[in-house]
Coordinates of C-alpha atoms and ligand atoms in Angstrom, one line a residue:
X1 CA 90.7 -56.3 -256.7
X2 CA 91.0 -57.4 -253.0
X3 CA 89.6 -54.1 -251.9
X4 CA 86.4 -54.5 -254.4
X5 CA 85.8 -57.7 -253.4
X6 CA 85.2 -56.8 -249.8
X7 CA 83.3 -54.2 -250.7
X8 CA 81.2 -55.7 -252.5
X9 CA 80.7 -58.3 -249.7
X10 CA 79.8 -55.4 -247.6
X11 CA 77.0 -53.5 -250.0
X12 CA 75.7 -57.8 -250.1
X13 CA 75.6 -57.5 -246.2
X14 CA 73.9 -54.5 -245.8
X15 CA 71.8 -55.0 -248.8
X16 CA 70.4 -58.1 -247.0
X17 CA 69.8 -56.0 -243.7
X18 CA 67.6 -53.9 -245.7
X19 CA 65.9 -56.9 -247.0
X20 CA 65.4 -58.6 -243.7
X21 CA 64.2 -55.1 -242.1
X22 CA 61.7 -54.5 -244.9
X23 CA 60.9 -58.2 -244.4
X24 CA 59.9 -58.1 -240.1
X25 CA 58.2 -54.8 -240.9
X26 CA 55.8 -55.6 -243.9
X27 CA 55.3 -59.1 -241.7
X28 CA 54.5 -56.7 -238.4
X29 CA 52.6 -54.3 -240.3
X30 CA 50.3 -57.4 -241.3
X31 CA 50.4 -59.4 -237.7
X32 CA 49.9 -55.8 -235.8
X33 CA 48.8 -52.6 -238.0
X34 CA 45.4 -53.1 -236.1
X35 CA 47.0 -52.5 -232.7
X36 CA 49.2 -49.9 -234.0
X37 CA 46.3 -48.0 -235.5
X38 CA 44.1 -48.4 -232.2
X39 CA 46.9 -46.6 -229.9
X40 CA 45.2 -44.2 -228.1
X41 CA 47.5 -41.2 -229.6
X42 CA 46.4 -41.7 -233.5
X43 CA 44.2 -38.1 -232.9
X44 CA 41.8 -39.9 -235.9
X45 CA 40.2 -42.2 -234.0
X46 CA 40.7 -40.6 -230.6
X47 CA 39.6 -37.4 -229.0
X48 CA 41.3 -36.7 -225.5
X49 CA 42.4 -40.2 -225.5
X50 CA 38.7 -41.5 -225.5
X51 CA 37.8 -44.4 -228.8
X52 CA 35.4 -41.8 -230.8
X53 CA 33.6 -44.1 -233.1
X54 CA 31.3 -47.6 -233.4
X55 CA 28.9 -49.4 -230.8
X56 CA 29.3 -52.5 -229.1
X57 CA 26.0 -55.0 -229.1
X58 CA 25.0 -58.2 -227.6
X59 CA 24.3 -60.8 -229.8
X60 CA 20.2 -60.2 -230.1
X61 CA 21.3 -56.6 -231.0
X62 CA 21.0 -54.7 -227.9
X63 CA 23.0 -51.6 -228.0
X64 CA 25.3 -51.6 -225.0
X65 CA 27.5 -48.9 -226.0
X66 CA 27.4 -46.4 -228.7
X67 CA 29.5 -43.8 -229.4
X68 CA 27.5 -40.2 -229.8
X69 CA 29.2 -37.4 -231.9
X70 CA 27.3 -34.8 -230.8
X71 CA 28.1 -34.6 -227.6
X72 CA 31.7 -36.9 -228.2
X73 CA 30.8 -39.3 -225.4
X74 CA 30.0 -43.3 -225.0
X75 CA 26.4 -44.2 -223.7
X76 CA 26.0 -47.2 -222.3
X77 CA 22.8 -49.7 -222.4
X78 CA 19.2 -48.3 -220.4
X79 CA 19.4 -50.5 -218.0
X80 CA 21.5 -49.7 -214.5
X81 CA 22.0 -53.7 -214.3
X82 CA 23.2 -54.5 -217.8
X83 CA 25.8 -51.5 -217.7
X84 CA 26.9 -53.1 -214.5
X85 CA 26.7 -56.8 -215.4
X86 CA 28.5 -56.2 -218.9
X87 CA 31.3 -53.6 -217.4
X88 CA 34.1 -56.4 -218.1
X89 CA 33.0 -57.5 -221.5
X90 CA 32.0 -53.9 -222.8
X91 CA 34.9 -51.8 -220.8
X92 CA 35.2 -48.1 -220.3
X93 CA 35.6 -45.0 -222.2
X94 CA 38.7 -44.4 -219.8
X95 CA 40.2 -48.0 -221.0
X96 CA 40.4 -49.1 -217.3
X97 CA 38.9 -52.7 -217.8
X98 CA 41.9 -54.2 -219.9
X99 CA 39.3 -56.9 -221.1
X100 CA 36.8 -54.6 -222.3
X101 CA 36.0 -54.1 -225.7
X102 CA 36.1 -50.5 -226.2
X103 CA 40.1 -51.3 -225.5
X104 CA 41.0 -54.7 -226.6
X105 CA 38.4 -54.6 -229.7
X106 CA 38.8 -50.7 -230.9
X107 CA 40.8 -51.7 -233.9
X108 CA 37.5 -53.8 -234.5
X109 CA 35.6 -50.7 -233.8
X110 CA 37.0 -48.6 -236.1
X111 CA 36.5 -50.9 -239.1
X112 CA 40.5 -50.8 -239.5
X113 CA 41.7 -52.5 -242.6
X114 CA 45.6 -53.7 -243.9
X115 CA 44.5 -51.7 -247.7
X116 CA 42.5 -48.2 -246.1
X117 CA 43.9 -48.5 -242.1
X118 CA 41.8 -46.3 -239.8
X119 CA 40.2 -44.6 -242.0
X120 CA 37.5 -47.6 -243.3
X121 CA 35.6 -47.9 -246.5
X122 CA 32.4 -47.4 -245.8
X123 CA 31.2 -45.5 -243.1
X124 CA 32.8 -44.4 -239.7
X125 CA 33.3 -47.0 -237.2
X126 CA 31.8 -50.6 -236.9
X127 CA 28.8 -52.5 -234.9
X128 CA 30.4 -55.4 -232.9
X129 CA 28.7 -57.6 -231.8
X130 CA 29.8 -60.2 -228.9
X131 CA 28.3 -63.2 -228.1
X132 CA 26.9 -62.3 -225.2
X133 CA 23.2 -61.8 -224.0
X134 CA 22.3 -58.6 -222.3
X135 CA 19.5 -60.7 -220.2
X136 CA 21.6 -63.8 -219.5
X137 CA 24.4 -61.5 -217.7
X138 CA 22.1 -59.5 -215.8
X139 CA 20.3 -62.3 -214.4
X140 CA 23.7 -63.8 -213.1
X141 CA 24.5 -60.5 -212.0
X142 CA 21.5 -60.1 -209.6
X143 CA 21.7 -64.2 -208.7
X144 CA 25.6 -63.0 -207.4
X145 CA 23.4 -60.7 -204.6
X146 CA 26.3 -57.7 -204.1
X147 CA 28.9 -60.9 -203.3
X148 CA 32.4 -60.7 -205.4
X149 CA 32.7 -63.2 -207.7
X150 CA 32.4 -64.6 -211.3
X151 CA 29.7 -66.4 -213.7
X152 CA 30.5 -67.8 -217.0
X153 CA 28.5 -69.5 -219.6
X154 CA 29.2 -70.4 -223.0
X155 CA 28.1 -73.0 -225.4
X156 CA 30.8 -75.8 -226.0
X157 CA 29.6 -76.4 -229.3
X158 CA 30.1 -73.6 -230.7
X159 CA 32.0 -71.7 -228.5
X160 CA 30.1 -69.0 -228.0
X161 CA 30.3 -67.2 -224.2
X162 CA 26.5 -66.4 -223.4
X163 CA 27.7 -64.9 -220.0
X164 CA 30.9 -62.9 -218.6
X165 CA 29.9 -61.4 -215.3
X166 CA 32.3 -60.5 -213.1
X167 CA 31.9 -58.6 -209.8
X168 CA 33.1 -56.3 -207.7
X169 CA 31.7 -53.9 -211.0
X170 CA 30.7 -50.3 -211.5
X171 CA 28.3 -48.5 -213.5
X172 CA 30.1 -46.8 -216.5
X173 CA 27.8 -44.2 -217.1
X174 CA 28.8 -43.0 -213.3
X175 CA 32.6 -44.4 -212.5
X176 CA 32.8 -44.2 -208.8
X177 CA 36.3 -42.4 -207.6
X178 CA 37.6 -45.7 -206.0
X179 CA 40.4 -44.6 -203.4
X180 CA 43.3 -47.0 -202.7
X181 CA 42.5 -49.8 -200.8
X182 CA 38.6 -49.6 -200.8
X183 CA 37.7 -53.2 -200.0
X184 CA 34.5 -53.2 -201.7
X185 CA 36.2 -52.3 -205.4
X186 CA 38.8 -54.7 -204.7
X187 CA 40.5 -55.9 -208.2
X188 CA 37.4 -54.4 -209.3
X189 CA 39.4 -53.6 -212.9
X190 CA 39.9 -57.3 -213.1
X191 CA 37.8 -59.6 -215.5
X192 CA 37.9 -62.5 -212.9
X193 CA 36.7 -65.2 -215.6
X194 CA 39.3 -64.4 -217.7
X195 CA 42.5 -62.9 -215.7
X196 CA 42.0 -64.5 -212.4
X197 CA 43.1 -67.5 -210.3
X198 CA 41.7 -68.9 -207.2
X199 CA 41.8 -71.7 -204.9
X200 CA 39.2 -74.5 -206.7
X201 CA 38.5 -76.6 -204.0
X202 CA 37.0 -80.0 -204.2
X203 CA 36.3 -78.8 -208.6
X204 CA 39.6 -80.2 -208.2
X205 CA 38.5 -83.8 -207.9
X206 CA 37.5 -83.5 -211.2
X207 CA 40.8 -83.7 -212.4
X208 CA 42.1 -86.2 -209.6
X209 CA 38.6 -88.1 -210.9
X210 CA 40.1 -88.3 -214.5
X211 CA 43.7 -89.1 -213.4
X212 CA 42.0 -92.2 -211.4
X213 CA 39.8 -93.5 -213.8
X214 CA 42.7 -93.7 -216.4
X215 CA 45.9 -94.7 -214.1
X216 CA 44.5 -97.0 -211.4
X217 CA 43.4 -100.4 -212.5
X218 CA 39.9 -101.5 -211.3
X219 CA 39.0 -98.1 -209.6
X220 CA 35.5 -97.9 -210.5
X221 CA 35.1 -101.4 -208.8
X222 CA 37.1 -100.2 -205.9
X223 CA 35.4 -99.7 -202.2
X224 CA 36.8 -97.3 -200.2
X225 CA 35.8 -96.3 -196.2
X226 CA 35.5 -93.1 -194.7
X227 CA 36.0 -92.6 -191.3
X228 CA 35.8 -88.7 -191.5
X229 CA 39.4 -88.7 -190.8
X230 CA 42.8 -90.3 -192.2
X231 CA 46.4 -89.0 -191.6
X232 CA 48.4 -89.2 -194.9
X233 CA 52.3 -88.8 -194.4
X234 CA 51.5 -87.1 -191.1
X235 CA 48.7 -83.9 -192.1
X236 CA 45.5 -85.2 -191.0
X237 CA 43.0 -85.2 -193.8
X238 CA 39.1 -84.5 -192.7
X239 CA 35.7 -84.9 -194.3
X240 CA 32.5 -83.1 -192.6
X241 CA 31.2 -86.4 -191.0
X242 CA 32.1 -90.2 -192.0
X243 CA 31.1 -91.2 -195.7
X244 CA 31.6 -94.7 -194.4
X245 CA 31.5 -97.1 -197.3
X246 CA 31.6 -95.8 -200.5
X247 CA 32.7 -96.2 -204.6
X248 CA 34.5 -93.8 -206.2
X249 CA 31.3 -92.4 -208.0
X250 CA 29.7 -92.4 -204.0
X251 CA 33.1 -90.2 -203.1
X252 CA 32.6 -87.8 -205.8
X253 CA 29.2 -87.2 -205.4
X254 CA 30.0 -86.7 -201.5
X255 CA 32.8 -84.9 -202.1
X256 CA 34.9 -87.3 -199.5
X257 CA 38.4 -85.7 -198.6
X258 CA 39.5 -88.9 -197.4
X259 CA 38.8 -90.8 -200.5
X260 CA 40.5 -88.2 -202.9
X261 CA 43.2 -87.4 -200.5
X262 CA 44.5 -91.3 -200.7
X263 CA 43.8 -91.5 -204.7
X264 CA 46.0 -88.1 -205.3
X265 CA 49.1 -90.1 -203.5
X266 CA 48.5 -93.1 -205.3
X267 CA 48.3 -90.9 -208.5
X268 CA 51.6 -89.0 -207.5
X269 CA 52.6 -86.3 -208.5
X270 CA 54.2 -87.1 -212.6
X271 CA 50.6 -88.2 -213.3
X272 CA 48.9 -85.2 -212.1
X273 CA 51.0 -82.8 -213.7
X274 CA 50.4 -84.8 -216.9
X275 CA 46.9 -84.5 -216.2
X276 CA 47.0 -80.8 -215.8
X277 CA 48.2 -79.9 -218.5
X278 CA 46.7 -82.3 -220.8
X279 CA 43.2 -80.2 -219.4
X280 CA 44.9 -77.1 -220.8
X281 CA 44.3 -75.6 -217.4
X282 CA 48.2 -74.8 -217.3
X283 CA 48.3 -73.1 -220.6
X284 CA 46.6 -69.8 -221.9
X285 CA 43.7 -69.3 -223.6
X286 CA 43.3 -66.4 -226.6
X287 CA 39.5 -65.4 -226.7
X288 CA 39.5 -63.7 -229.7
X289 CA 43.4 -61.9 -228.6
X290 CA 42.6 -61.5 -224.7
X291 CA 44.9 -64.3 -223.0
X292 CA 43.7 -65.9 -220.3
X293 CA 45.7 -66.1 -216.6
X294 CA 46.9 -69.6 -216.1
X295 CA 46.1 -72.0 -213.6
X296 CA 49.2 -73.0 -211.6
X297 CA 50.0 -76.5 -209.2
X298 CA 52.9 -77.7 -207.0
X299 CA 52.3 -81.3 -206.5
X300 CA 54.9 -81.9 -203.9
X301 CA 56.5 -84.7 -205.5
X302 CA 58.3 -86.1 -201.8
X303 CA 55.4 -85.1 -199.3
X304 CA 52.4 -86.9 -199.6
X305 CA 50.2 -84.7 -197.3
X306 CA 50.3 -82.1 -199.5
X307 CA 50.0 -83.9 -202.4
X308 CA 46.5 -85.5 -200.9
X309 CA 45.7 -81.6 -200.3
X310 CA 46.1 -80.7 -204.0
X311 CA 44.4 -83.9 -204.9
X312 CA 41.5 -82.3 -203.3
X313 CA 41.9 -79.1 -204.3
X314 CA 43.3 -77.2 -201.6
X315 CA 46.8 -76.6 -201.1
X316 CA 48.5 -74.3 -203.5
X317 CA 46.4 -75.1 -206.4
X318 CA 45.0 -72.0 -207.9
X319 CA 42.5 -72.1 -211.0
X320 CA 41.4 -70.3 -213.9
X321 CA 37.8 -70.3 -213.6
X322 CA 37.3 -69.9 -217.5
X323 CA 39.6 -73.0 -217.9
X324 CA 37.7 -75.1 -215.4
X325 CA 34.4 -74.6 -217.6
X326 CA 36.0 -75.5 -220.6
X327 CA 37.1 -78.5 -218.8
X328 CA 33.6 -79.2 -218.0
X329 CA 32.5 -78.2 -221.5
X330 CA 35.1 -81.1 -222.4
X331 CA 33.6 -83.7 -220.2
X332 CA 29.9 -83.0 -221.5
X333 CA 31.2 -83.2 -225.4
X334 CA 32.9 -86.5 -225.6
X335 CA 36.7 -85.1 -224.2
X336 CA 37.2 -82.2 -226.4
X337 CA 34.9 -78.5 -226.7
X338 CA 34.9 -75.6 -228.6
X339 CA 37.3 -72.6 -227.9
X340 CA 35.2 -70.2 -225.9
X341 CA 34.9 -67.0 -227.6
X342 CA 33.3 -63.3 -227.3
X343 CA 32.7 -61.6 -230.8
X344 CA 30.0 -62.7 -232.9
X345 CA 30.8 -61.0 -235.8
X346 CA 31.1 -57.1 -236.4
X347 CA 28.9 -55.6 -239.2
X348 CA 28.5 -52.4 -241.2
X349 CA 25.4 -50.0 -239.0
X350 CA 23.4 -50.8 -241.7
X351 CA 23.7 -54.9 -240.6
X352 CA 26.1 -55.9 -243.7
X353 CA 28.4 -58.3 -242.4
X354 CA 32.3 -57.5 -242.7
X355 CA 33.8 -60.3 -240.6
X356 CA 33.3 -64.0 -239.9
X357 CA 34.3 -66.1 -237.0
X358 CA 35.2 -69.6 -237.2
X359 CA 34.9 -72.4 -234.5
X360 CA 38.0 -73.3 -233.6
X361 CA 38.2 -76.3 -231.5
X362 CA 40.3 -77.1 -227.7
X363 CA 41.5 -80.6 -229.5
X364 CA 41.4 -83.4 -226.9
X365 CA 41.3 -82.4 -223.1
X366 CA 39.9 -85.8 -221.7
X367 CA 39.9 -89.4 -223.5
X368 CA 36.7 -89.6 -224.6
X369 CA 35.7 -92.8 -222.9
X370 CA 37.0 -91.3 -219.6
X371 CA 34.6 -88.0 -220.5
X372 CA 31.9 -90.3 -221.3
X373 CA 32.3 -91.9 -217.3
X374 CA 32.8 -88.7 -215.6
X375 CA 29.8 -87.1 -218.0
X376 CA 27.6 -89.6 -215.9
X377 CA 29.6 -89.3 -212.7
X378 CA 28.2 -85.6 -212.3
X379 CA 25.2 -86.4 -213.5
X380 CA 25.1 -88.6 -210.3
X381 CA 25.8 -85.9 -208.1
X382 CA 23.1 -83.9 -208.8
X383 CA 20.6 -86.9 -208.5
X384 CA 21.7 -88.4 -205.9
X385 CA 23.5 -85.0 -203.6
X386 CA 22.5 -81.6 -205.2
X387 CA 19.3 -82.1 -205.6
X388 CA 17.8 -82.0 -209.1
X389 CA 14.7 -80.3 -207.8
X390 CA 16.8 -77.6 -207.4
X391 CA 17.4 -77.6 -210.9
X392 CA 14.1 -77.6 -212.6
X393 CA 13.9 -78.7 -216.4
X394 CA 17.9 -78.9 -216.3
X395 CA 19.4 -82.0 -217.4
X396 CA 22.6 -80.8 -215.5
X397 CA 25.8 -82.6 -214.4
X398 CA 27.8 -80.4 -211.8
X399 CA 30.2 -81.1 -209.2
X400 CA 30.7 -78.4 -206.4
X401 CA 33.4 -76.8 -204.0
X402 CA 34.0 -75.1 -201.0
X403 CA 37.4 -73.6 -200.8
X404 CA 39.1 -71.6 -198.8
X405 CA 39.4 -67.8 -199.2
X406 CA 42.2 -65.2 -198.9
X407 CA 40.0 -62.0 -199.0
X408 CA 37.2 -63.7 -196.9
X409 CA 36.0 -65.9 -193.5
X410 CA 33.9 -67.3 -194.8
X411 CA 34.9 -69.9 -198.1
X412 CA 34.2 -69.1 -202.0
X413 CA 31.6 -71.3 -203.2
X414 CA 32.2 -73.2 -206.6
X415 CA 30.1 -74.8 -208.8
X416 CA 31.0 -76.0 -212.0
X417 CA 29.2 -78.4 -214.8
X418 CA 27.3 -78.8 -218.3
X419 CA 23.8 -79.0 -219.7
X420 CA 23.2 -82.1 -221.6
X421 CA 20.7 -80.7 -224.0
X422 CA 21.3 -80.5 -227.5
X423 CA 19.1 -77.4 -228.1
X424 CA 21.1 -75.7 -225.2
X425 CA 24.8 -77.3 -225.1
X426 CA 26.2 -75.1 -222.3
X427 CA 28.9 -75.5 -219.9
X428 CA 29.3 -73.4 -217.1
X429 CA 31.5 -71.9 -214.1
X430 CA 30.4 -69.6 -210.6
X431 CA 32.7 -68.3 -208.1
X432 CA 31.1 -66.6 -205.3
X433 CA 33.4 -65.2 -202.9
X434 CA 33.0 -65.8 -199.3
X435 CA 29.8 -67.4 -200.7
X436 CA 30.0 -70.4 -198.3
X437 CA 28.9 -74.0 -199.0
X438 CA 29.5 -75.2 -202.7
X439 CA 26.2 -76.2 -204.2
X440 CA 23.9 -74.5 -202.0
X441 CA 24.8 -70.8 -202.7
X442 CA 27.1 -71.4 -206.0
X443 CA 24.4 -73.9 -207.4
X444 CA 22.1 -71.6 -207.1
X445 CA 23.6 -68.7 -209.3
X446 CA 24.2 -71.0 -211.9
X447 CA 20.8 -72.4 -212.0
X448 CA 19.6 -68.6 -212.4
X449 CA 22.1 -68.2 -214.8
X450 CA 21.0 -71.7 -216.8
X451 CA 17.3 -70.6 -216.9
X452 CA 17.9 -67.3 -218.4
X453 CA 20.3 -68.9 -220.4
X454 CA 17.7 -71.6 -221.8
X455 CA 14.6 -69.3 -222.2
X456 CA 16.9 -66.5 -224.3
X457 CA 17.6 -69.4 -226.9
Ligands
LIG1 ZN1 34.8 -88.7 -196.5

């Protein structure tokens, strides 16, 4: 009897195994049968390891890749300056870009489903379409003038990413043979809106800015001076020239180390971590499955130098530029914006729908009230220090920076902001490496960017 009964508790055991295994496979074949199908050894969607089926389209419907079966290759758009400006978004036949579509999207390509898998109903392959405009990214391409760099822009009502250009790029209907070390293709594979980090410079008052407005009582009534100089725990802090007298607003719009430098240490260090991550610039983004890199900080918690260094954005911050425009995005829609992403929707060829994306929203980055004062704050600093001339038609609030480079003597140029426009609700981001000063040479991509962005809507 003894002997049946543990027996019995045995067959129960392994009985439940097999339950639980069939259990995490059915659950994986849901969560991941599209990846598995996509694997570049399923000879059914494949041939020599290149994706042999659908096209990728911007979201007017400009082809800008399609994949031919006669002679079993991708073509890429007409123009030599799309291909090049769209390389990140679209990706390669050779599945180099790890952002690009023709890697991270095949399954979407394919028109794989959970009943029929690879093999679709309806048809071979799909049409995706991103969000993108073929026009908007080529603009901000040629604004970017052969310097490395990034340009994002995306509507932060809907979510939608108008523009993904990252450079270094190639031309995909020509990949160059890139040899090791080639300083002109450097992290040329990389989408640098999504997967990289940099040094934001004074962007990074942004975030001081909001940590201020909400943790130190009567700021906005607050005069500071400027000397040009102040020594904080012994690291001497330095603006360009002396601000002099000056609000907070005044130091924002003048950028003022001095000013920011002293608010970071009376922030300290808690606060801003708080306030980091509460921006969901520590966290990762999905856009539509691709993860974003994120932003890291080390607010030296007994060293208040180099906490008035991060305060200012210097230091060892390091940014995620796509972050940083949601953040803006954030400030321009009342504290919270819409998750950016980068497929529209994919559709039979013959234009019959067969997916639907949904808004999905950040949730709240910035009390509103506080978004509502720093809305106006950059506002300010294009009136009264940018220059709105330079921004003609634009009702734009932007604040610059100007921060060091690794790759570069000369700095990367920043300059990050928000239409407020509520035909055209974008918020954007522009990286130009060893670009110089902020809002002169960064400003002026974005504008570029902005008016293409504004006349294709
Ligand atoms: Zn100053």
């Amino acid at each position: 009897m003894k002997k049946i009964t543990s027996r019995t508790i045995v067959c129960f055991f392994l009985a439940l195994v097999l339950v639980a295994g069939t259990g995490v496979f059915t659950f994986k074949f849901f969560m991941e049968g599209d990846t598995w199908s996509a694997f570049s050894a399923n000879r059914h969607l494949y041939t020599n390891n290149v994706l042999n089926t659908g096209r990728v389209l911007d979201e007017t419907g400009k082809v800008l890749a399609d994949y031919d079966d006669s002679d079993n290759k991708w073509h890429y758009a007409d123009n030599i300056y799309v291909r090049k400006a769209t390389l990140h978004a679209v990706g390669d036949s050779t599945g180099m870009i790890g952002t690009g579509a023709l890697t991270r999207f095949a399954d979407k390509l394919t028109g794989y489903n959970i009943i029929t898998g690879a093999k679709p109903i309806f048809s071979n392959g799909r049409d995706l379409y991103l969000t993108l405009n073929a026009d908007v990214c080529q603009a901000a391409f040629k604004a970017l003038n052969g310097h490395k760099g990034t340009v994002g822009v995306y509507n932060y009502k809907t979510g939608e990413i108008i523009c993904m250009v990252s450079a270094p790029t190639y031309d995909p209907a020509s990949p160059p043979t890139i040899k090791d070390g080639d300083e002109n293709y450097e992290g040329v594979y990389m989408n640098r809106l999504l997967s990289a980090t940099f040094i934001p410079g004074s962007t990074f008052k942004l975030i001081t800015a909001t940590a201020a407005l909400e943790k130190l009582d009567g700021i906005e009534s607050r005069k500071f001076h400027c000397s040009g100089k102040t020594t904080i725990d012994g690291q001497l802090i330095t603006c360009p020239s002396a601000h002099g007298d000056l609000t907070m607003e005044q130091a924002l719009a003048v950028s003022c180390n001095c000013v920011f430098g002293q608010l970071a240490t009376e922030i300290g260090s808690d606060q801003l971590n708080e306030y980091v991550k509460k921006a969901g610039l520590t966290e990762s983004m999905s856009i539509n499955g691709i993860q974003t890199a994120k932003s890291t900080f080390d607010f030296a918690a007994d060293d208040k130098g180099s906490l008035a260094w991060s305060g200012i954005g210097q230091g060892k911050d390091l940014v995620n530029p796509c972050a940083l425009m949601v953040y803006s995005g954030a400030i321009a829609n009342g504290g919270s914006a819409a998750k950016p992403q980068i497929i529209s929707h994919t559709a039979l060829k013959k234009g019959v729908r067969t997916s639907l994306y949904l808004r999905h929203s950040t949730g709240e980055l910035i009390n509103e009230d506080t978004a509502s004062k720093l809305a106006s704050m950059m506002r300010n600093n294009v009136i009264s220090n940018y220059g709105q001339s330079n921004f003609p038609g634009l009702s734009i609030g932007a604040k610059s920076g100007t921060a060091q480079s690794d790759n570069s003597d000369s700095d990367n140029a920043w300059f990050t902001g928000f239409l407020q426009d509520e035909d055209h609700p974008y918020a954007f981001v522009v990286l130009v490496e060893g670009g110089g000063s902020g809002s002169k040479v960064a400003g002026k991509v974005a504008n570029t960017a902005l008016q293409a962005a504004v006349k294709a809507q």
